[in-house]
Coordinates of C-alpha atoms in Angstrom, one line a residue:
Chain X
D13 CA 7.5 -10.6 11.3
V14 CA 4.1 -10.8 9.2
K15 CA 4.5 -12.6 6.3
V16 CA 1.9 -11.9 3.6
T17 CA 2.6 -14.4 0.8
Q18 CA 1.4 -13.8 -2.8
S19 CA 1.3 -17.4 -4.9
S20 CA 2.4 -15.9 -8.2
R21 CA 5.1 -13.0 -8.6
Y22 CA 4.6 -13.0 -12.5
L23 CA 1.4 -14.3 -14.6
V24 CA 0.6 -13.8 -18.2
K25 CA -2.9 -14.7 -19.4
R26 CA -5.0 -14.1 -22.3
T27 CA -8.3 -12.4 -22.7
G28 CA -11.0 -14.2 -21.7
E29 CA -9.5 -16.3 -19.4
K30 CA -10.4 -16.8 -15.5
V31 CA -7.8 -15.8 -13.6
F32 CA -7.3 -16.6 -9.5
L33 CA -4.8 -14.7 -7.3
E34 CA -3.7 -16.3 -4.4
C35 CA -2.9 -14.5 -1.1
V36 CA -1.8 -15.9 2.2
Q37 CA -0.9 -14.4 5.5
D38 CA 0.5 -15.9 8.6
M39 CA -0.6 -13.4 11.3
D40 CA -3.9 -14.6 12.1
H41 CA -4.9 -10.9 10.8
E42 CA -8.5 -10.0 10.7
N43 CA -8.3 -7.7 7.4
M44 CA -7.4 -8.3 4.1
F45 CA -7.2 -6.2 1.2
W46 CA -6.5 -6.5 -2.7
Y47 CA -5.1 -3.4 -4.4
R48 CA -4.0 -2.5 -7.8
Q49 CA -1.0 -0.3 -8.5
D50 CA -0.6 1.3 -11.6
P51 CA 2.3 3.8 -13.0
G52 CA 1.1 7.5 -12.1
L53 CA -1.9 6.2 -9.6
G54 CA -1.9 5.7 -6.2
L55 CA -2.7 2.2 -5.0
R56 CA -6.7 1.5 -5.7
L57 CA -8.8 -0.2 -3.3
I58 CA -10.0 -3.3 -5.3
Y59 CA -11.8 -5.4 -2.4
F60 CA -11.6 -6.0 1.4
S61 CA -12.8 -8.3 4.0
Y62 CA -13.2 -8.4 7.5
D63 CA -13.9 -11.6 8.4
V64 CA -14.2 -15.1 7.0
K65 CA -16.8 -15.3 4.2
M66 CA -17.5 -11.3 4.5
K67 CA -16.6 -9.0 1.7
E68 CA -16.6 -5.5 0.8
K69 CA -16.3 -3.7 -2.6
G70 CA -13.4 -0.7 -2.6
D71 CA -13.3 2.0 -5.1
I72 CA -13.1 -0.3 -8.4
P73 CA -14.8 -3.9 -7.8
E74 CA -16.1 -4.2 -11.6
G75 CA -14.5 -6.9 -13.4
Y76 CA -13.4 -8.5 -9.8
S77 CA -14.5 -10.5 -7.2
V78 CA -13.3 -11.9 -4.3
S79 CA -13.5 -15.4 -1.8
R80 CA -12.4 -15.5 1.9
E81 CA -13.2 -19.2 3.1
K82 CA -10.4 -19.2 5.7
K83 CA -8.9 -16.3 7.5
E84 CA -5.5 -16.5 6.7
R85 CA -6.4 -16.7 2.7
F86 CA -8.0 -14.3 0.7
S87 CA -8.2 -14.8 -3.5
L88 CA -8.7 -12.3 -6.1
I89 CA -10.9 -13.7 -9.1
L90 CA -10.7 -11.8 -12.8
E91 CA -13.8 -13.6 -14.1
S92 CA -13.0 -12.8 -18.0
A93 CA -9.6 -11.2 -17.9
S94 CA -9.5 -8.1 -20.4
T95 CA -6.0 -5.7 -21.5
N96 CA -7.0 -2.9 -19.1
Q97 CA -6.5 -5.1 -16.0
T98 CA -3.0 -5.7 -16.6
S99 CA -1.5 -4.3 -13.7
M100 CA 0.6 -5.0 -10.4
Y101 CA -1.8 -6.3 -7.8
L102 CA -0.9 -6.2 -4.2
C103 CA -2.6 -7.9 -1.3
A104 CA -2.3 -6.7 2.4
S105 CA -3.4 -7.5 5.7
S106 CA -3.8 -5.6 8.9
F107 CA -4.9 -6.6 12.7
E108 CA -7.2 -3.4 13.4
V109 CA -9.1 -2.3 10.5
V110 CA -7.4 1.4 10.4
E111 CA -3.6 0.1 11.4
K112 CA -0.5 -0.2 9.1
L113 CA -1.2 -2.6 6.3
F114 CA 1.5 -5.4 5.7
F115 CA 2.1 -5.9 2.0
G116 CA 2.9 -9.2 0.0
S117 CA 5.6 -8.7 -2.5
G118 CA 2.8 -8.1 -5.7
T119 CA 1.8 -10.2 -8.8
Q120 CA 2.4 -8.5 -11.9
L121 CA 0.1 -9.7 -14.3
S122 CA -0.3 -9.2 -18.1
V123 CA -3.3 -10.0 -20.1
L124 CA -2.8 -10.4 -23.7
Chain G
G12 CA -12.8 13.3 -3.8
E13 CA -10.0 12.2 -1.7
S14 CA -6.7 13.4 -2.9
V15 CA -3.2 12.8 -1.6
G16 CA -0.2 13.8 -3.5
L17 CA 3.5 14.3 -3.1
H18 CA 5.3 17.3 -4.3
L19 CA 8.2 15.5 -6.5
P20 CA 7.8 12.3 -8.7
T21 CA 11.7 12.2 -8.6
L22 CA 14.7 13.4 -5.8
S23 CA 18.3 12.8 -6.3
V24 CA 20.8 12.9 -2.9
Q25 CA 24.2 12.2 -2.2
E26 CA 25.1 9.4 -0.2
G27 CA 25.2 10.7 3.3
D28 CA 23.1 13.6 2.9
N29 CA 19.6 13.6 4.6
S30 CA 16.8 13.6 2.2
I31 CA 13.2 15.0 3.0
I32 CA 10.4 13.8 1.1
N33 CA 6.9 15.8 1.2
C34 CA 3.1 14.3 0.9
A35 CA 0.2 16.6 0.8
Y36 CA -3.4 15.6 1.8
S37 CA -6.7 17.3 1.4
N38 CA -9.1 15.7 3.9
S39 CA -8.9 17.6 7.5
A40 CA -10.6 14.7 9.3
S41 CA -7.9 12.3 8.1
D42 CA -6.4 10.8 11.4
Y43 CA -3.8 8.2 10.8
F44 CA -0.9 8.9 8.1
I45 CA 1.7 5.8 7.0
W46 CA 4.9 6.5 5.0
Y47 CA 5.8 3.4 2.9
K48 CA 9.2 2.2 0.8
Q49 CA 8.9 0.2 -2.2
E50 CA 12.1 -1.3 -4.0
S51 CA 11.9 -2.2 -7.5
G52 CA 10.0 -5.7 -7.8
K53 CA 8.7 -5.5 -4.2
G54 CA 6.0 -4.8 -2.1
P55 CA 5.6 -1.6 0.1
Q56 CA 7.3 -1.9 3.1
F57 CA 6.1 0.1 6.3
I58 CA 8.8 2.7 7.6
I59 CA 6.9 4.8 10.1
D60 CA 3.5 6.1 11.2
I61 CA 2.1 9.0 13.2
R62 CA -1.5 9.8 14.1
S63 CA -3.2 13.2 14.3
N64 CA -2.8 14.0 17.8
M65 CA 1.6 14.2 17.3
D66 CA 3.5 16.3 15.2
K67 CA 6.4 14.2 15.2
R68 CA 7.7 10.7 15.4
Q69 CA 11.0 9.6 15.2
G70 CA 12.4 5.9 14.0
Q71 CA 15.7 4.8 13.4
R72 CA 17.3 7.3 11.0
V73 CA 13.5 8.8 9.9
T74 CA 11.5 11.1 11.2
V75 CA 7.9 12.0 10.3
L76 CA 6.7 15.5 10.4
L77 CA 2.9 16.3 10.6
N78 CA 1.2 19.9 9.8
K79 CA -2.1 19.5 10.4
T80 CA -2.7 23.4 9.8
V81 CA -1.1 23.0 6.2
K82 CA -2.2 19.6 5.6
H83 CA 1.1 18.6 5.0
L84 CA 3.3 15.3 6.1
S85 CA 7.2 14.9 5.7
L86 CA 9.4 12.1 5.9
Q87 CA 13.1 12.7 6.9
I88 CA 16.2 10.4 6.0
A89 CA 18.9 10.9 7.9
A90 CA 22.8 10.2 6.3
T91 CA 20.7 8.6 3.3
Q92 CA 22.1 5.5 1.9
P93 CA 22.4 3.5 -1.5
G94 CA 19.9 1.2 0.1
D95 CA 17.3 3.8 0.4
S96 CA 16.8 4.1 -3.4
A97 CA 13.4 3.5 -3.5
V98 CA 9.9 4.7 -4.4
Y99 CA 8.4 6.4 -1.0
F100 CA 4.7 7.2 -1.0
C101 CA 2.5 8.4 1.7
A102 CA -1.2 6.8 2.8
E103 CA -3.9 8.7 5.0
T104 CA -6.5 7.4 6.9
H105 CA -10.0 8.6 7.7
G106 CA -13.1 6.4 8.3
N107 CA -12.0 3.0 7.5
Q108 CA -10.0 3.5 4.3
F109 CA -6.6 4.1 3.2
Y110 CA -5.7 6.4 0.4
F111 CA -2.2 6.5 -1.3
G112 CA -0.1 8.9 -2.8
T113 CA 1.5 8.3 -6.3
G114 CA 5.2 8.3 -4.9
T115 CA 8.5 10.2 -5.0
S116 CA 11.4 8.1 -6.3
L117 CA 14.7 8.6 -4.4
T118 CA 17.8 7.8 -6.0
V119 CA 21.1 8.1 -3.8
I120 CA 23.9 9.0 -5.6
P121 CA 27.2 7.5 -4.4

């Protein structure tokens, strides 16, 4: 089974802090994604990556950046956390670009 | 813009009954559809998918129906069990991007 592992289940940070969310997948998938999930809204795409060192902006990239130095690892970075970035963050991976996504368990981030 | 939605935010069913969860989409070019289940505190879990060249697909206790004429997708769960209680949401794709619905919360009454 595909396993997508997110490093933290819960995080509490202060406004202005730099925050790193880590994601690792073990199935040699080319494609990796970061979404945020907020009540009443569908999942919204922040960034995605088709290959190592490649990244593409999603629908809501403002305030975020990403890093993909190795195929299995995709990191989401909040350069200066703000309260409106309090959310559930979900990492996902897929073998083909348009194919079922496998999700991690999520990181619930609270920015105070 | 893209619109993917569900008809009901909540659904309660008796254990053993069949459940039907609906989803409407707006883009007639959408060609791949997925249903996900998300239990409390967990990430979304793949249930079943269907491509636009099909109108029905069956899995274990689940069936997905696609009506392209009215742009409607449904998930049927047979003999619903307490472990089926979760939020269910649909996703559709066209081009290289997924678009997700907001979810229906299914509660199974013992």
